[in-house]
PDB file of C-alpha atoms in Angstrom:
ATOM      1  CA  UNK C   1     -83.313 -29.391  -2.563  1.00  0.00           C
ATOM      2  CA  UNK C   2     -79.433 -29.183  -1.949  1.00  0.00           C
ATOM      3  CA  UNK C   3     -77.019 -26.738  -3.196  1.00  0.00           C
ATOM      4  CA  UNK C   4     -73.234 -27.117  -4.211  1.00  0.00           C
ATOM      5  CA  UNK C   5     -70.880 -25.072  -5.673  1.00  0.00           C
ATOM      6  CA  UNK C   6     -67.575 -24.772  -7.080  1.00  0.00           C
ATOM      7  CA  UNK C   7     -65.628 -21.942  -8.234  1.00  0.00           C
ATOM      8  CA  UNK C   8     -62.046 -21.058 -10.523  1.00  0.00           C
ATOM      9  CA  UNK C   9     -60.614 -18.990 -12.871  1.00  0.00           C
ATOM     10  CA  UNK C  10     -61.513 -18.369 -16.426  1.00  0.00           C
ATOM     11  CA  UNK C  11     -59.628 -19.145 -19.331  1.00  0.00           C
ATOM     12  CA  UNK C  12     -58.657 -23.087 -17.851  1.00  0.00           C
ATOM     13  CA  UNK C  13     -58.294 -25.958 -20.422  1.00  0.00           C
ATOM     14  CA  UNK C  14     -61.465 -27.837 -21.967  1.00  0.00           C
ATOM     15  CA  UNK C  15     -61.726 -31.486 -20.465  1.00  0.00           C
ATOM     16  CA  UNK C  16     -61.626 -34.173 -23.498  1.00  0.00           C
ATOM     17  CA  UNK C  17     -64.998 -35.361 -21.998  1.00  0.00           C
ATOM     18  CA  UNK C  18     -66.939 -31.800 -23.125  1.00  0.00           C
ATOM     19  CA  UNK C  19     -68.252 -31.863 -26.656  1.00  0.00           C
ATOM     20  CA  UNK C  20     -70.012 -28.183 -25.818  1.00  0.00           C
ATOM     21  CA  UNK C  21     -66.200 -27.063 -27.104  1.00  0.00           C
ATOM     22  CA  UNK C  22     -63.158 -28.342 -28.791  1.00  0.00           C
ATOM     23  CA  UNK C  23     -60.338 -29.974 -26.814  1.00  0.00           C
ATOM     24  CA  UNK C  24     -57.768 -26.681 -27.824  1.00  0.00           C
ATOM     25  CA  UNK C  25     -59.424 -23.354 -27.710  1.00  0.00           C
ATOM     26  CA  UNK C  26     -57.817 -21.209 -29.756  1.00  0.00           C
ATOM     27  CA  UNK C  27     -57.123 -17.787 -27.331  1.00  0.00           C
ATOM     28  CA  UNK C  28     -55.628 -14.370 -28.566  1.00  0.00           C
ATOM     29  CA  UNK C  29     -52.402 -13.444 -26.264  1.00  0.00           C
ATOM     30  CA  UNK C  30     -52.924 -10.337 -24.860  1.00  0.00           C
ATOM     31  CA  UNK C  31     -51.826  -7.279 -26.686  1.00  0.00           C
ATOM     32  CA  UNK C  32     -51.657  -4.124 -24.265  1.00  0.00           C
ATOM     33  CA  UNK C  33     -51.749  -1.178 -26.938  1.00  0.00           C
ATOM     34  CA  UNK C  34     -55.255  -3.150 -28.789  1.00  0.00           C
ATOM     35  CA  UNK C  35     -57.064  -4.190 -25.266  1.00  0.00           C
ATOM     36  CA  UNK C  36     -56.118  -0.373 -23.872  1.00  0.00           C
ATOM     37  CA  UNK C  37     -57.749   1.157 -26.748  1.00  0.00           C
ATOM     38  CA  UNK C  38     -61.039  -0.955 -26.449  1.00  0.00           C
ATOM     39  CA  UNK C  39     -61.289  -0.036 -22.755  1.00  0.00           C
ATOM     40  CA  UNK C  40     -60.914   3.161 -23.671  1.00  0.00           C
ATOM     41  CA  UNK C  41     -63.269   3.045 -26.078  1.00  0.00           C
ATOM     42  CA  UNK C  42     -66.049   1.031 -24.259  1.00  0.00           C
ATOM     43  CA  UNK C  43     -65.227   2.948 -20.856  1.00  0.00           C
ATOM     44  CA  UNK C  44     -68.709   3.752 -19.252  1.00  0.00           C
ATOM     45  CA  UNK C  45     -69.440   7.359 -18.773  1.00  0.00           C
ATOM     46  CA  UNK C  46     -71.002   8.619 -15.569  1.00  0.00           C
ATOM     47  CA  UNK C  47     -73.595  10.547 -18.132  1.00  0.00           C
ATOM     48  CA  UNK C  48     -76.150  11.570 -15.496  1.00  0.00           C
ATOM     49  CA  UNK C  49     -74.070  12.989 -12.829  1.00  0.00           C
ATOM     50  CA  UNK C  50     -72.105  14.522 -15.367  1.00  0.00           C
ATOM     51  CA  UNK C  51     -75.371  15.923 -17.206  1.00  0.00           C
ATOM     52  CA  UNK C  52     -76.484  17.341 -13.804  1.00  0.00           C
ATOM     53  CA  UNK C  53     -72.914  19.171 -12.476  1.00  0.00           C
ATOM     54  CA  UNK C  54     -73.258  20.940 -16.025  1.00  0.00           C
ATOM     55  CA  UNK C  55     -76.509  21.880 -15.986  1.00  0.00           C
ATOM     56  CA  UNK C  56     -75.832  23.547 -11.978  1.00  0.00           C
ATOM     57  CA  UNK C  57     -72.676  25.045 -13.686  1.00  0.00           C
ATOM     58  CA  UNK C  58     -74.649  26.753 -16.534  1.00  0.00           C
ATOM     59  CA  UNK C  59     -77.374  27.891 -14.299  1.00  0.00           C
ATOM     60  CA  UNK C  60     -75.055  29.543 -11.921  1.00  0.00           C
ATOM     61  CA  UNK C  61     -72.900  30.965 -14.838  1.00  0.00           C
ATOM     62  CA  UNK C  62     -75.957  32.096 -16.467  1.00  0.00           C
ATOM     63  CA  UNK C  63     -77.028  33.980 -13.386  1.00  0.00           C
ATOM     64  CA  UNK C  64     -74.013  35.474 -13.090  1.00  0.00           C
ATOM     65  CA  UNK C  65     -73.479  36.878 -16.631  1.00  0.00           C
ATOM     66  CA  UNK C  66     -77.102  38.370 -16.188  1.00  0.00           C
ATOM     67  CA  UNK C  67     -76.083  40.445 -12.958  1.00  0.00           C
ATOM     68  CA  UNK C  68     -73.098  41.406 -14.293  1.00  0.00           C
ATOM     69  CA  UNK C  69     -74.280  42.780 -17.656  1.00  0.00           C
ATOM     70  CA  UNK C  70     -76.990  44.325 -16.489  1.00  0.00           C
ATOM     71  CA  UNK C  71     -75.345  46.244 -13.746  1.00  0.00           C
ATOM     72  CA  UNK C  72     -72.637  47.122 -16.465  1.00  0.00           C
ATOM     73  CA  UNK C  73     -75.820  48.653 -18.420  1.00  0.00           C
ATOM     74  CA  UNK C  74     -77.137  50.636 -15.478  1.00  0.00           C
ATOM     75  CA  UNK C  75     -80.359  48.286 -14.876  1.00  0.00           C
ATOM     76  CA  UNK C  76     -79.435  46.294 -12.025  1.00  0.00           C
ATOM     77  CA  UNK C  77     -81.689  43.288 -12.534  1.00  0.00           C
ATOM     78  CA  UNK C  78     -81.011  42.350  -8.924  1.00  0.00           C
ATOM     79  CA  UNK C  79     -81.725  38.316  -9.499  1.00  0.00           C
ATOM     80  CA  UNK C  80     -79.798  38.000  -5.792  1.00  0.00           C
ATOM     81  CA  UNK C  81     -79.736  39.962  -2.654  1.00  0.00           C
ATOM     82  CA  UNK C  82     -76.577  41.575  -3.770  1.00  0.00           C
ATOM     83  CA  UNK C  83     -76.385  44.189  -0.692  1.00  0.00           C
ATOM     84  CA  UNK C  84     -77.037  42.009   1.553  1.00  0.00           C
ATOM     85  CA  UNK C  85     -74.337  39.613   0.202  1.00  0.00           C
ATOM     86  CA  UNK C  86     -71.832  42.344  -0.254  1.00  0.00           C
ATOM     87  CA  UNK C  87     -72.470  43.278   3.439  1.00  0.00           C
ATOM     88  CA  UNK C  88     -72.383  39.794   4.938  1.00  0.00           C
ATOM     89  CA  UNK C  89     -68.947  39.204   2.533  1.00  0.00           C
ATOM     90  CA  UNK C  90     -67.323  42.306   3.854  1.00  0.00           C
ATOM     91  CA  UNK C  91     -68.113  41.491   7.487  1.00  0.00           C
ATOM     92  CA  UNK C  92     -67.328  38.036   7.766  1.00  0.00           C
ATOM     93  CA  UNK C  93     -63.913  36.442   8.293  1.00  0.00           C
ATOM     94  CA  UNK C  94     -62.942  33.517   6.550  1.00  0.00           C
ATOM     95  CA  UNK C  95     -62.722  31.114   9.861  1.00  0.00           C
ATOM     96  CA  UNK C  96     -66.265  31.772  10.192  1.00  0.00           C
ATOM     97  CA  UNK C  97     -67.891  28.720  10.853  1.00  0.00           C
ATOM     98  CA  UNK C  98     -70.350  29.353   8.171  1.00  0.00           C
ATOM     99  CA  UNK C  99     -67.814  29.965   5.576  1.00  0.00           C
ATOM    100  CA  UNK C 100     -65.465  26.774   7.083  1.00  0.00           C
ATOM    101  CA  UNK C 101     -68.710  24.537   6.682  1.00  0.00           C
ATOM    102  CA  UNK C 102     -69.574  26.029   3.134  1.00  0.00           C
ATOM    103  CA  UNK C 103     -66.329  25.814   1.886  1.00  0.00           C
ATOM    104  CA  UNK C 104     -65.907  21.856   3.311  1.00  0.00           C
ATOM    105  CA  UNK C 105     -69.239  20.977   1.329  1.00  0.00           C
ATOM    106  CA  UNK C 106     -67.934  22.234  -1.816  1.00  0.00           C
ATOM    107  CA  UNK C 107     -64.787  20.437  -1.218  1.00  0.00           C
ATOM    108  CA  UNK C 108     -66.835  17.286  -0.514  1.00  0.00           C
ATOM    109  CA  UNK C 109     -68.789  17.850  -3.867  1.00  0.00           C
ATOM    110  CA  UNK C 110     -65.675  18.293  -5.769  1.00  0.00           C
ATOM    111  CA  UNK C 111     -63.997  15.001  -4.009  1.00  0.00           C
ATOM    112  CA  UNK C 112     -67.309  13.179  -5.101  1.00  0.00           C
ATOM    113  CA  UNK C 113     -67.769  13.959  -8.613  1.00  0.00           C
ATOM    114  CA  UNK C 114     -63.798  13.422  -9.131  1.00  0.00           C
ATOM    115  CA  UNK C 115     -64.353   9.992  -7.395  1.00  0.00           C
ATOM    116  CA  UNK C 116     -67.259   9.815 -10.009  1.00  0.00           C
ATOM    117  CA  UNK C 117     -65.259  10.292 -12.920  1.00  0.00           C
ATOM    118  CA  UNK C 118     -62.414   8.363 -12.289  1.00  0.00           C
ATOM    119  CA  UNK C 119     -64.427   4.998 -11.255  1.00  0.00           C
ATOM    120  CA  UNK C 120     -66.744   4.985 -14.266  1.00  0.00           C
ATOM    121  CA  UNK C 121     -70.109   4.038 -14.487  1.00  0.00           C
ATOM    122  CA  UNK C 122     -71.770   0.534 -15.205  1.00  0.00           C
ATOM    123  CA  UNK C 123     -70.839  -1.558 -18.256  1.00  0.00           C
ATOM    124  CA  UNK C 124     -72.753  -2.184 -20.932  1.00  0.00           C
ATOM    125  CA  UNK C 125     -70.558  -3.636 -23.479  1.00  0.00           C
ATOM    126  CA  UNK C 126     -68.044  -6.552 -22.911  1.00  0.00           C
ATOM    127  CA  UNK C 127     -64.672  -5.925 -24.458  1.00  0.00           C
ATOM    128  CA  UNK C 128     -63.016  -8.455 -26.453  1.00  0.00           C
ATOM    129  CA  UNK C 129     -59.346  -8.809 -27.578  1.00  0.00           C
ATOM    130  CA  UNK C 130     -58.715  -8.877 -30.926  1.00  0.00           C
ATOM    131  CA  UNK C 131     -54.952  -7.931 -30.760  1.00  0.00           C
ATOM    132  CA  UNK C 132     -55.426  -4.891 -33.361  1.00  0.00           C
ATOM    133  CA  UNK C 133     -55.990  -1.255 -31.830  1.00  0.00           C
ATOM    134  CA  UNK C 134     -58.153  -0.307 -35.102  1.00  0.00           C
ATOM    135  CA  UNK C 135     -60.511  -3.094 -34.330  1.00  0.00           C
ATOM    136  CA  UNK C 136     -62.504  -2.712 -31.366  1.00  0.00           C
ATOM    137  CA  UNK C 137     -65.568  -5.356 -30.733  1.00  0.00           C
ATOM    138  CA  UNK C 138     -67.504  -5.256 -27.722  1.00  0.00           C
ATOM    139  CA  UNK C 139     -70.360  -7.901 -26.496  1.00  0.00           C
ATOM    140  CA  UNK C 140     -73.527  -6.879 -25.200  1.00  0.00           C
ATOM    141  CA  UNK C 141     -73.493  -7.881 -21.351  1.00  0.00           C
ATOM    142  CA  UNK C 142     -76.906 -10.017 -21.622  1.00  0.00           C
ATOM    143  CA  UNK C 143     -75.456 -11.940 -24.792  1.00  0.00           C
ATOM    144  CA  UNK C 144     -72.098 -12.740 -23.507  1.00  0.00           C
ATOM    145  CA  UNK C 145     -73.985 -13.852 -20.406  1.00  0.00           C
ATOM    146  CA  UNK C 146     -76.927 -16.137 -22.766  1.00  0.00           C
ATOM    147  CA  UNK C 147     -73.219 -17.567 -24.796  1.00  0.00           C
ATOM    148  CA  UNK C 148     -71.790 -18.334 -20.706  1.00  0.00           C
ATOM    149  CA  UNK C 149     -75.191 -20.062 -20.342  1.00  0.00           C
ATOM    150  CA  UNK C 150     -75.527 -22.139 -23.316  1.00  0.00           C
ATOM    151  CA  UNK C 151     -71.710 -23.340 -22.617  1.00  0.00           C
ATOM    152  CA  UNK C 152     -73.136 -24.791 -19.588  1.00  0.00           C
ATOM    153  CA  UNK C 153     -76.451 -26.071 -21.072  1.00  0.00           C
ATOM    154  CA  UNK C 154     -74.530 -28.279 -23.031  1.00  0.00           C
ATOM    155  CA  UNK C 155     -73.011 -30.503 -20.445  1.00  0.00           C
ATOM    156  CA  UNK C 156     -74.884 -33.927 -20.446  1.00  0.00           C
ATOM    157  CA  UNK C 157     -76.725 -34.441 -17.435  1.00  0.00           C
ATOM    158  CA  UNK C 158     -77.474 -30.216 -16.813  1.00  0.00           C
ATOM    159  CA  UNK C 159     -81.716 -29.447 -17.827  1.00  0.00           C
ATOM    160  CA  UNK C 160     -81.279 -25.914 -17.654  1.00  0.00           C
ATOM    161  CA  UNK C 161     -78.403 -22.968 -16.558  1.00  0.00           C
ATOM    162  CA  UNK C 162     -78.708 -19.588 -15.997  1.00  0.00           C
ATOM    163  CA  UNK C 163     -75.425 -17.136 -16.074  1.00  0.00           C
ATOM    164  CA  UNK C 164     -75.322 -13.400 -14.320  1.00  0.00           C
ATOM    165  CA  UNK C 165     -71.678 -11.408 -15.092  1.00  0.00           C
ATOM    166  CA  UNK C 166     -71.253  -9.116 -12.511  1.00  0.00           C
ATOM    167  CA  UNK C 167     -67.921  -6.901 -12.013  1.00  0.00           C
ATOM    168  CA  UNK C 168     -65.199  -9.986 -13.021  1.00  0.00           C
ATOM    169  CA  UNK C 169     -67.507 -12.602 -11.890  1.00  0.00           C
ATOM    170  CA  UNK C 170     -69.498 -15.114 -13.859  1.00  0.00           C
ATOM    171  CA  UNK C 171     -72.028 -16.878 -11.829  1.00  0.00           C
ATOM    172  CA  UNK C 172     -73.709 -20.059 -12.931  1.00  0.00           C
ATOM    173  CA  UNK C 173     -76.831 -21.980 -12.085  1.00  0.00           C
ATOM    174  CA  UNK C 174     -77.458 -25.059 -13.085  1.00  0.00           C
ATOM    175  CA  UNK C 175     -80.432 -27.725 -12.753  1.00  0.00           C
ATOM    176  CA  UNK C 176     -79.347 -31.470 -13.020  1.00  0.00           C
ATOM    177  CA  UNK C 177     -81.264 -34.505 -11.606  1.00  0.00           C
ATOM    178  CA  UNK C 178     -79.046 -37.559 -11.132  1.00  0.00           C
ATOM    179  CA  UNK C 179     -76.117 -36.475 -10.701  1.00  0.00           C
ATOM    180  CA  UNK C 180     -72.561 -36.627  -8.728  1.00  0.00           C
ATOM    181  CA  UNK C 181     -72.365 -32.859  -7.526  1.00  0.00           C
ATOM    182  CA  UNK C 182     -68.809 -32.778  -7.211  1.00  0.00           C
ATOM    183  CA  UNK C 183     -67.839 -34.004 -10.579  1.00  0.00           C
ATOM    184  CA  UNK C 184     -71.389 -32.312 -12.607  1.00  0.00           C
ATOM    185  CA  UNK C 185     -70.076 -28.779 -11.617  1.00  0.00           C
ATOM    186  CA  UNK C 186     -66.364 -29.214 -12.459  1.00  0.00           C
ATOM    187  CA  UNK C 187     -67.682 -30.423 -16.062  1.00  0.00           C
ATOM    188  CA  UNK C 188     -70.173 -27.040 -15.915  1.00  0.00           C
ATOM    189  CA  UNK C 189     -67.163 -24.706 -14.970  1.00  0.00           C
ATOM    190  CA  UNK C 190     -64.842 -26.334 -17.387  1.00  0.00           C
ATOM    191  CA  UNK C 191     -67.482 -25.649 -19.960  1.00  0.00           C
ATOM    192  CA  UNK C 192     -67.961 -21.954 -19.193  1.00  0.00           C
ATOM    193  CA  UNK C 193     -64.660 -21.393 -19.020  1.00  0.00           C
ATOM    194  CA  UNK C 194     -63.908 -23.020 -22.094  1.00  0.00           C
ATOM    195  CA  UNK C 195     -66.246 -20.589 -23.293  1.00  0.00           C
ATOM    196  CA  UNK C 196     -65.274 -17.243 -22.249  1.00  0.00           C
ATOM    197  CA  UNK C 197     -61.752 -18.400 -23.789  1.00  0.00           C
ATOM    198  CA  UNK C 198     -63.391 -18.782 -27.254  1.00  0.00           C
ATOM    199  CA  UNK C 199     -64.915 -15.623 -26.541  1.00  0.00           C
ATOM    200  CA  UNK C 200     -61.422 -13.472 -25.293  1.00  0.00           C
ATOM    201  CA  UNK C 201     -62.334 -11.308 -22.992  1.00  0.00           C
ATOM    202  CA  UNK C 202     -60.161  -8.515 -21.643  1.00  0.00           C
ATOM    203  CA  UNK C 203     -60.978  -8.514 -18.469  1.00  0.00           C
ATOM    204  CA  UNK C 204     -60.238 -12.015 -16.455  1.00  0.00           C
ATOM    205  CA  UNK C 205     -63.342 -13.499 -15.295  1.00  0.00           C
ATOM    206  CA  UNK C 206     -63.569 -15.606 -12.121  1.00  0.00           C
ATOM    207  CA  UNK C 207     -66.340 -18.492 -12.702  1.00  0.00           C
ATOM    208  CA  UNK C 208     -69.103 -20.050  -9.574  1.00  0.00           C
ATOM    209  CA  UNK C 209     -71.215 -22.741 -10.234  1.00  0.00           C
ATOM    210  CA  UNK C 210     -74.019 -23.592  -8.283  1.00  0.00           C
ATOM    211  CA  UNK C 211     -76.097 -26.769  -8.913  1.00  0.00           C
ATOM    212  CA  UNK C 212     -79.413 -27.356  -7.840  1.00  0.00           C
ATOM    213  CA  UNK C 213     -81.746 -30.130  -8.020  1.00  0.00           C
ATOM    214  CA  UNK C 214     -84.106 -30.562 -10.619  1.00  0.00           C
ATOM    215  CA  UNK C 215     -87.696 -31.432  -9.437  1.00  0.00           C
TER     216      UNK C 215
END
């Protein structure tokens, strides 16, 4: 079995010898107010982590509403060790190491779910541009990658292809018998990215084909 591959960037010209697309691709120039508003609108949430630092926050806002009111209404309901807190509080300086190390792993938690929010979770919807801000159209990650596929299908001499999109990368196998590597997986990259210019894509993709033999 042998194995080449060949990469570029997305969005390059369609070689007259493809018939999987037309020879001029019509692409949408980018418009910066229409694609911000559909990355804003398809931006992942981090939904579990988020679910999970409001469900801690409740809990320990709940428990402290119930100590509070009930000590306010004379029945203590004494959920926590409240003297013994009060006394450790009042006799411990703050550059104790216990209150150093429990105030540096709050810190950390609060660094980490910042971190969380800001990055974003995982995809599941492909942006496209459409150059209007009140329409917003988004790809589901497993069709834009079947589309990629089918792009690459279509080149004579390629059996089969398989895409995977992964973080601005589009990665393409292909199965071809009898065939000149070199030139096979230029035609399969020009194809794909003949594709994903039909298709318009916000975010730039960066193409890899790999072909392997078919047996």
């Amino acid at each position: 079995m042998t194995l080449r591959a060949a990469s570029g960037k997305a969005a390059s010209p369609v070689p007259p010898r493809q018939s999987a697309a037309p020879a001029a691709v019509p692409v949408a120039p980018p418009y910066p107010t229409a694609d911000r508003a559909a990355r804003r609108e398809f931006r992942p949430r981090r939904v579990v982590s988020a679910s999970l630092a409001a469900l801690v926050l409740v809990g320990i806002g709940f428990v402290a509403a119930v100590e509070i009111v009930s000590m306010l209404a004379g029945r203590p309901a004494r959920w926590l060790p409240q003297d013994r807190l009060l006394a450790w509080a009042t006799t411990t300086p703050w550059n104790h190491p216990t209150v150093l190390a429990g105030a540096g792993v709050l810190v950390l938690a609060g660094l980490a779910l910042l971190a969380l929010a800001l990055r974003g979770g995982r995809g599941h919807t492909v942006p496209v541009r459409t150059g209007d801000p009140d329409l917003i159209i988004g790809l589901r990650p497993k069709g834009f990658a079947t589309a990629l596929a089918h792009a690459a299908q279509d080149v004579p001499g390629v059996h089969s292809a398989k895409a995977t999109v992964r973080r601005g990368r589009v990665t393409v196998l292909a199965r071809a018998s009898g065939w000149d590597d070199e030139r096979l997986c230029e035609a399969v990259r020009h194809a794909v990215d003949a594709r994903l210019a039909a298709l318009c894509p916000i975010t730039d993709y960066q193409v890899s084909v790999s072909i392997k033999e078919r047996r």
